[in-house]
C-alpha cells in the first residue's frame, strides 16, 4: 500500500514515513533509513522521521548517532 503512495505522491512525506516505519518493524533497517532520508529531504523537521532515525541508529548499536538524530531544541540535526 505505501509503495503505491510513494509512487503516486513522491512529494508526500508521510507516505515515506509510514513505509519507513513498516520497514523498520520488518527489520529492514537500510531500506527504512533510505525512506527516512527521503522524508527529511521533504520535511527536515519531521519529528517522526527524526525519532525513527534515532531508533534505527540505536538498533544498529550507534548510540551517539541515535542521540544526535533526536531534536532536543525544536530544530533538526540538519539545522
mmCIF file with all atom_site columns, N, CA and C in Angstrom, residues 1-48:
data_model
loop_
_atom_site.group_PDB
_atom_site.id
_atom_site.type_symbol
_atom_site.label_atom_id
_atom_site.label_alt_id
_atom_site.label_comp_id
_atom_site.label_asym_id
_atom_site.label_entity_id
_atom_site.label_seq_id
_atom_site.pdbx_PDB_ins_code
_atom_site.Cartn_x
_atom_site.Cartn_y
_atom_site.Cartn_z
_atom_site.occupancy
_atom_site.B_iso_or_equiv
_atom_site.pdbx_formal_charge
_atom_site.auth_seq_id
_atom_site.auth_comp_id
_atom_site.auth_asym_id
_atom_site.auth_atom_id
_atom_site.pdbx_PDB_model_num
ATOM 1   N N  . UNK A 1 1  ? 0.823  -1.207 0.000  1.00 0.00 ? 1  UNK A N  1
ATOM 2   C CA . UNK A 1 1  ? 0.000  0.000  0.000  1.00 0.00 ? 1  UNK A CA 1
ATOM 3   C C  . UNK A 1 1  ? 0.861  1.263  0.000  1.00 0.00 ? 1  UNK A C  1
ATOM 4   N N  . UNK A 1 2  ? 1.854  1.311  0.909  1.00 0.00 ? 2  UNK A N  1
ATOM 5   C CA . UNK A 1 2  ? 2.661  2.524  0.975  1.00 0.00 ? 2  UNK A CA 1
ATOM 6   C C  . UNK A 1 2  ? 3.610  2.652  -0.208 1.00 0.00 ? 2  UNK A C  1
ATOM 7   N N  . UNK A 1 3  ? 3.938  1.532  -0.860 1.00 0.00 ? 3  UNK A N  1
ATOM 8   C CA . UNK A 1 3  ? 4.693  1.622  -2.110 1.00 0.00 ? 3  UNK A CA 1
ATOM 9   C C  . UNK A 1 3  ? 3.894  2.432  -3.122 1.00 0.00 ? 3  UNK A C  1
ATOM 10  N N  . UNK A 1 4  ? 2.616  2.150  -3.204 1.00 0.00 ? 4  UNK A N  1
ATOM 11  C CA . UNK A 1 4  ? 1.753  2.867  -4.146 1.00 0.00 ? 4  UNK A CA 1
ATOM 12  C C  . UNK A 1 4  ? 1.661  4.345  -3.788 1.00 0.00 ? 4  UNK A C  1
ATOM 13  N N  . UNK A 1 5  ? 1.585  4.633  -2.507 1.00 0.00 ? 5  UNK A N  1
ATOM 14  C CA . UNK A 1 5  ? 1.512  6.033  -2.068 1.00 0.00 ? 5  UNK A CA 1
ATOM 15  C C  . UNK A 1 5  ? 2.766  6.782  -2.479 1.00 0.00 ? 5  UNK A C  1
ATOM 16  N N  . UNK A 1 6  ? 3.934  6.178  -2.262 1.00 0.00 ? 6  UNK A N  1
ATOM 17  C CA . UNK A 1 6  ? 5.177  6.870  -2.604 1.00 0.00 ? 6  UNK A CA 1
ATOM 18  C C  . UNK A 1 6  ? 5.343  7.027  -4.115 1.00 0.00 ? 6  UNK A C  1
ATOM 19  N N  . UNK A 1 7  ? 4.768  6.108  -4.883 1.00 0.00 ? 7  UNK A N  1
ATOM 20  C CA . UNK A 1 7  ? 4.821  6.244  -6.339 1.00 0.00 ? 7  UNK A CA 1
ATOM 21  C C  . UNK A 1 7  ? 3.865  7.318  -6.838 1.00 0.00 ? 7  UNK A C  1
ATOM 22  N N  . UNK A 1 8  ? 2.669  7.337  -6.279 1.00 0.00 ? 8  UNK A N  1
ATOM 23  C CA . UNK A 1 8  ? 1.664  8.315  -6.719 1.00 0.00 ? 8  UNK A CA 1
ATOM 24  C C  . UNK A 1 8  ? 1.940  9.715  -6.210 1.00 0.00 ? 8  UNK A C  1
ATOM 25  N N  . UNK A 1 9  ? 2.460  9.795  -4.991 1.00 0.00 ? 9  UNK A N  1
ATOM 26  C CA . UNK A 1 9  ? 2.708  11.101 -4.367 1.00 0.00 ? 9  UNK A CA 1
ATOM 27  C C  . UNK A 1 9  ? 4.119  11.145 -3.784 1.00 0.00 ? 9  UNK A C  1
ATOM 28  N N  . UNK A 1 10 ? 5.131  11.189 -4.633 1.00 0.00 ? 10 UNK A N  1
ATOM 29  C CA . UNK A 1 10 ? 6.505  11.163 -4.136 1.00 0.00 ? 10 UNK A CA 1
ATOM 30  C C  . UNK A 1 10 ? 6.873  12.379 -3.289 1.00 0.00 ? 10 UNK A C  1
ATOM 31  N N  . UNK A 1 11 ? 6.037  13.410 -3.327 1.00 0.00 ? 11 UNK A N  1
ATOM 32  C CA . UNK A 1 11 ? 6.285  14.609 -2.522 1.00 0.00 ? 11 UNK A CA 1
ATOM 33  C C  . UNK A 1 11 ? 5.546  14.580 -1.181 1.00 0.00 ? 11 UNK A C  1
ATOM 34  N N  . UNK A 1 12 ? 4.854  13.490 -0.871 1.00 0.00 ? 12 UNK A N  1
ATOM 35  C CA . UNK A 1 12 ? 4.074  13.346 0.360  1.00 0.00 ? 12 UNK A CA 1
ATOM 36  C C  . UNK A 1 12 ? 4.942  12.673 1.421  1.00 0.00 ? 12 UNK A C  1
ATOM 37  N N  . UNK A 1 13 ? 5.503  13.473 2.306  1.00 0.00 ? 13 UNK A N  1
ATOM 38  C CA . UNK A 1 13 ? 6.457  12.974 3.301  1.00 0.00 ? 13 UNK A CA 1
ATOM 39  C C  . UNK A 1 13 ? 5.874  11.872 4.176  1.00 0.00 ? 13 UNK A C  1
ATOM 40  N N  . UNK A 1 14 ? 4.613  11.978 4.530  1.00 0.00 ? 14 UNK A N  1
ATOM 41  C CA . UNK A 1 14 ? 4.039  10.998 5.452  1.00 0.00 ? 14 UNK A CA 1
ATOM 42  C C  . UNK A 1 14 ? 3.927  9.610  4.841  1.00 0.00 ? 14 UNK A C  1
ATOM 43  N N  . UNK A 1 15 ? 3.753  9.529  3.538  1.00 0.00 ? 15 UNK A N  1
ATOM 44  C CA . UNK A 1 15 ? 3.751  8.220  2.875  1.00 0.00 ? 15 UNK A CA 1
ATOM 45  C C  . UNK A 1 15 ? 5.099  7.530  3.036  1.00 0.00 ? 15 UNK A C  1
ATOM 46  N N  . UNK A 1 16 ? 6.167  8.285  2.838  1.00 0.00 ? 16 UNK A N  1
ATOM 47  C CA . UNK A 1 16 ? 7.519  7.746  3.027  1.00 0.00 ? 16 UNK A CA 1
ATOM 48  C C  . UNK A 1 16 ? 7.747  7.376  4.488  1.00 0.00 ? 16 UNK A C  1
ATOM 49  N N  . UNK A 1 17 ? 7.268  8.211  5.400  1.00 0.00 ? 17 UNK A N  1
ATOM 50  C CA . UNK A 1 17 ? 7.475  7.941  6.814  1.00 0.00 ? 17 UNK A CA 1
ATOM 51  C C  . UNK A 1 17 ? 6.748  6.674  7.260  1.00 0.00 ? 17 UNK A C  1
ATOM 52  N N  . UNK A 1 18 ? 5.543  6.478  6.796  1.00 0.00 ? 18 UNK A N  1
ATOM 53  C CA . UNK A 1 18 ? 4.796  5.268  7.158  1.00 0.00 ? 18 UNK A CA 1
ATOM 54  C C  . UNK A 1 18 ? 5.473  4.023  6.604  1.00 0.00 ? 18 UNK A C  1
ATOM 55  N N  . UNK A 1 19 ? 5.958  4.125  5.378  1.00 0.00 ? 19 UNK A N  1
ATOM 56  C CA . UNK A 1 19 ? 6.654  2.977  4.807  1.00 0.00 ? 19 UNK A CA 1
ATOM 57  C C  . UNK A 1 19 ? 7.952  2.707  5.574  1.00 0.00 ? 19 UNK A C  1
ATOM 58  N N  . UNK A 1 20 ? 8.657  3.756  5.969  1.00 0.00 ? 20 UNK A N  1
ATOM 59  C CA . UNK A 1 20 ? 9.877  3.590  6.767  1.00 0.00 ? 20 UNK A CA 1
ATOM 60  C C  . UNK A 1 20 ? 9.575  2.875  8.079  1.00 0.00 ? 20 UNK A C  1
ATOM 61  N N  . UNK A 1 21 ? 8.454  3.205  8.697  1.00 0.00 ? 21 UNK A N  1
ATOM 62  C CA . UNK A 1 21 ? 8.061  2.562  9.952  1.00 0.00 ? 21 UNK A CA 1
ATOM 63  C C  . UNK A 1 21 ? 7.812  1.073  9.747  1.00 0.00 ? 21 UNK A C  1
ATOM 64  N N  . UNK A 1 22 ? 7.101  0.737  8.701  1.00 0.00 ? 22 UNK A N  1
ATOM 65  C CA . UNK A 1 22 ? 6.819  -0.676 8.413  1.00 0.00 ? 22 UNK A CA 1
ATOM 66  C C  . UNK A 1 22 ? 8.116  -1.429 8.125  1.00 0.00 ? 22 UNK A C  1
ATOM 67  N N  . UNK A 1 23 ? 8.986  -0.828 7.330  1.00 0.00 ? 23 UNK A N  1
ATOM 68  C CA . UNK A 1 23 ? 10.261 -1.474 7.028  1.00 0.00 ? 23 UNK A CA 1
ATOM 69  C C  . UNK A 1 23 ? 11.085 -1.685 8.290  1.00 0.00 ? 23 UNK A C  1
ATOM 70  N N  . UNK A 1 24 ? 11.060 -0.712 9.178  1.00 0.00 ? 24 UNK A N  1
ATOM 71  C CA . UNK A 1 24 ? 11.767 -0.855 10.457 1.00 0.00 ? 24 UNK A CA 1
ATOM 72  C C  . UNK A 1 24 ? 11.210 -2.041 11.243 1.00 0.00 ? 24 UNK A C  1
ATOM 73  N N  . UNK A 1 25 ? 9.896  -2.129 11.312 1.00 0.00 ? 25 UNK A N  1
ATOM 74  C CA . UNK A 1 25 ? 9.263  -3.221 12.056 1.00 0.00 ? 25 UNK A CA 1
ATOM 75  C C  . UNK A 1 25 ? 9.582  -4.580 11.431 1.00 0.00 ? 25 UNK A C  1
ATOM 76  N N  . UNK A 1 26 ? 9.840  -4.599 10.125 1.00 0.00 ? 26 UNK A N  1
ATOM 77  C CA . UNK A 1 26 ? 10.203 -5.831 9.428  1.00 0.00 ? 26 UNK A CA 1
ATOM 78  C C  . UNK A 1 26 ? 11.699 -6.148 9.573  1.00 0.00 ? 26 UNK A C  1
ATOM 79  N N  . UNK A 1 27 ? 12.445 -5.225 10.153 1.00 0.00 ? 27 UNK A N  1
ATOM 80  C CA . UNK A 1 27 ? 13.882 -5.431 10.325 1.00 0.00 ? 27 UNK A CA 1
ATOM 81  C C  . UNK A 1 27 ? 14.729 -4.985 9.144  1.00 0.00 ? 27 UNK A C  1
ATOM 82  N N  . UNK A 1 28 ? 14.115 -4.318 8.190  1.00 0.00 ? 28 UNK A N  1
ATOM 83  C CA . UNK A 1 28 ? 14.825 -3.831 7.003  1.00 0.00 ? 28 UNK A CA 1
ATOM 84  C C  . UNK A 1 28 ? 15.378 -2.432 7.292  1.00 0.00 ? 28 UNK A C  1
ATOM 85  N N  . UNK A 1 29 ? 16.412 -2.383 8.120  1.00 0.00 ? 29 UNK A N  1
ATOM 86  C CA . UNK A 1 29 ? 16.917 -1.100 8.610  1.00 0.00 ? 29 UNK A CA 1
ATOM 87  C C  . UNK A 1 29 ? 17.484 -0.214 7.508  1.00 0.00 ? 29 UNK A C  1
ATOM 88  N N  . UNK A 1 30 ? 18.211 -0.781 6.558  1.00 0.00 ? 30 UNK A N  1
ATOM 89  C CA . UNK A 1 30 ? 18.782 0.034  5.485  1.00 0.00 ? 30 UNK A CA 1
ATOM 90  C C  . UNK A 1 30 ? 17.691 0.668  4.621  1.00 0.00 ? 30 UNK A C  1
ATOM 91  N N  . UNK A 1 31 ? 16.703 -0.117 4.264  1.00 0.00 ? 31 UNK A N  1
ATOM 92  C CA . UNK A 1 31 ? 15.594 0.416  3.454  1.00 0.00 ? 31 UNK A CA 1
ATOM 93  C C  . UNK A 1 31 ? 14.805 1.452  4.244  1.00 0.00 ? 31 UNK A C  1
ATOM 94  N N  . UNK A 1 32 ? 14.596 1.181  5.518  1.00 0.00 ? 32 UNK A N  1
ATOM 95  C CA . UNK A 1 32 ? 13.900 2.142  6.373  1.00 0.00 ? 32 UNK A CA 1
ATOM 96  C C  . UNK A 1 32 ? 14.675 3.455  6.442  1.00 0.00 ? 32 UNK A C  1
ATOM 97  N N  . UNK A 1 33 ? 15.988 3.362  6.625  1.00 0.00 ? 33 UNK A N  1
ATOM 98  C CA . UNK A 1 33 ? 16.826 4.561  6.686  1.00 0.00 ? 33 UNK A CA 1
ATOM 99  C C  . UNK A 1 33 ? 16.772 5.347  5.375  1.00 0.00 ? 33 UNK A C  1
ATOM 100 N N  . UNK A 1 34 ? 16.699 4.641  4.250  1.00 0.00 ? 34 UNK A N  1
ATOM 101 C CA . UNK A 1 34 ? 16.574 5.320  2.951  1.00 0.00 ? 34 UNK A CA 1
ATOM 102 C C  . UNK A 1 34 ? 15.275 6.116  2.890  1.00 0.00 ? 34 UNK A C  1
ATOM 103 N N  . UNK A 1 35 ? 14.190 5.518  3.360  1.00 0.00 ? 35 UNK A N  1
ATOM 104 C CA . UNK A 1 35 ? 12.905 6.225  3.347  1.00 0.00 ? 35 UNK A CA 1
ATOM 105 C C  . UNK A 1 35 ? 12.915 7.399  4.319  1.00 0.00 ? 35 UNK A C  1
ATOM 106 N N  . UNK A 1 36 ? 13.534 7.224  5.470  1.00 0.00 ? 36 UNK A N  1
ATOM 107 C CA . UNK A 1 36 ? 13.650 8.327  6.430  1.00 0.00 ? 36 UNK A CA 1
ATOM 108 C C  . UNK A 1 36 ? 14.423 9.482  5.793  1.00 0.00 ? 36 UNK A C  1
ATOM 109 N N  . UNK A 1 37 ? 15.478 9.164  5.070  1.00 0.00 ? 37 UNK A N  1
ATOM 110 C CA . UNK A 1 37 ? 16.249 10.212 4.395  1.00 0.00 ? 37 UNK A CA 1
ATOM 111 C C  . UNK A 1 37 ? 15.371 10.989 3.423  1.00 0.00 ? 37 UNK A C  1
ATOM 112 N N  . UNK A 1 38 ? 14.487 10.282 2.719  1.00 0.00 ? 38 UNK A N  1
ATOM 113 C CA . UNK A 1 38 ? 13.571 10.959 1.784  1.00 0.00 ? 38 UNK A CA 1
ATOM 114 C C  . UNK A 1 38 ? 12.589 11.852 2.544  1.00 0.00 ? 38 UNK A C  1
ATOM 115 N N  . UNK A 1 39 ? 12.069 11.357 3.654  1.00 0.00 ? 39 UNK A N  1
ATOM 116 C CA . UNK A 1 39 ? 11.172 12.183 4.473  1.00 0.00 ? 39 UNK A CA 1
ATOM 117 C C  . UNK A 1 39 ? 11.877 13.475 4.866  1.00 0.00 ? 39 UNK A C  1
ATOM 118 N N  . UNK A 1 40 ? 13.107 13.350 5.330  1.00 0.00 ? 40 UNK A N  1
ATOM 119 C CA . UNK A 1 40 ? 13.832 14.520 5.823  1.00 0.00 ? 40 UNK A CA 1
ATOM 120 C C  . UNK A 1 40 ? 14.246 15.461 4.696  1.00 0.00 ? 40 UNK A C  1
ATOM 121 N N  . UNK A 1 41 ? 14.372 14.956 3.469  1.00 0.00 ? 41 UNK A N  1
ATOM 122 C CA . UNK A 1 41 ? 14.566 15.849 2.324  1.00 0.00 ? 41 UNK A CA 1
ATOM 123 C C  . UNK A 1 41 ? 13.325 16.707 2.117  1.00 0.00 ? 41 UNK A C  1
ATOM 124 N N  . UNK A 1 42 ? 12.169 16.068 2.254  1.00 0.00 ? 42 UNK A N  1
ATOM 125 C CA . UNK A 1 42 ? 10.897 16.759 2.032  1.00 0.00 ? 42 UNK A CA 1
ATOM 126 C C  . UNK A 1 42 ? 10.504 17.641 3.212  1.00 0.00 ? 42 UNK A C  1
ATOM 127 N N  . UNK A 1 43 ? 10.781 17.171 4.416  1.00 0.00 ? 43 UNK A N  1
ATOM 128 C CA . UNK A 1 43 ? 10.363 17.875 5.634  1.00 0.00 ? 43 UNK A CA 1
ATOM 129 C C  . UNK A 1 43 ? 11.454 17.692 6.691  1.00 0.00 ? 43 UNK A C  1
ATOM 130 N N  . UNK A 1 44 ? 12.464 18.583 6.698  1.00 0.00 ? 44 UNK A N  1
ATOM 131 C CA . UNK A 1 44 ? 13.621 18.414 7.580  1.00 0.00 ? 44 UNK A CA 1
ATOM 132 C C  . UNK A 1 44 ? 13.310 18.352 9.073  1.00 0.00 ? 44 UNK A C  1
ATOM 133 N N  . UNK A 1 45 ? 12.163 18.848 9.495  1.00 0.00 ? 45 UNK A N  1
ATOM 134 C CA . UNK A 1 45 ? 11.818 18.842 10.927 1.00 0.00 ? 45 UNK A CA 1
ATOM 135 C C  . UNK A 1 45 ? 10.740 17.822 11.274 1.00 0.00 ? 45 UNK A C  1
ATOM 136 N N  . UNK A 1 46 ? 10.569 16.820 10.444 1.00 0.00 ? 46 UNK A N  1
ATOM 137 C CA . UNK A 1 46 ? 9.549  15.794 10.680 1.00 0.00 ? 46 UNK A CA 1
ATOM 138 C C  . UNK A 1 46 ? 9.956  14.973 11.903 1.00 0.00 ? 46 UNK A C  1
ATOM 139 N N  . UNK A 1 47 ? 9.251  15.195 13.019 1.00 0.00 ? 47 UNK A N  1
ATOM 140 C CA . UNK A 1 47 ? 9.648  14.579 14.288 1.00 0.00 ? 47 UNK A CA 1
ATOM 141 C C  . UNK A 1 47 ? 9.631  13.060 14.218 1.00 0.00 ? 47 UNK A C  1
ATOM 142 N N  . UNK A 1 48 ? 8.616  12.489 13.587 1.00 0.00 ? 48 UNK A N  1
ATOM 143 C CA . UNK A 1 48 ? 8.529  11.034 13.485 1.00 0.00 ? 48 UNK A CA 1
ATOM 144 C C  . UNK A 1 48 ? 9.715  10.443 12.737 1.00 0.00 ? 48 UNK A C  1
#
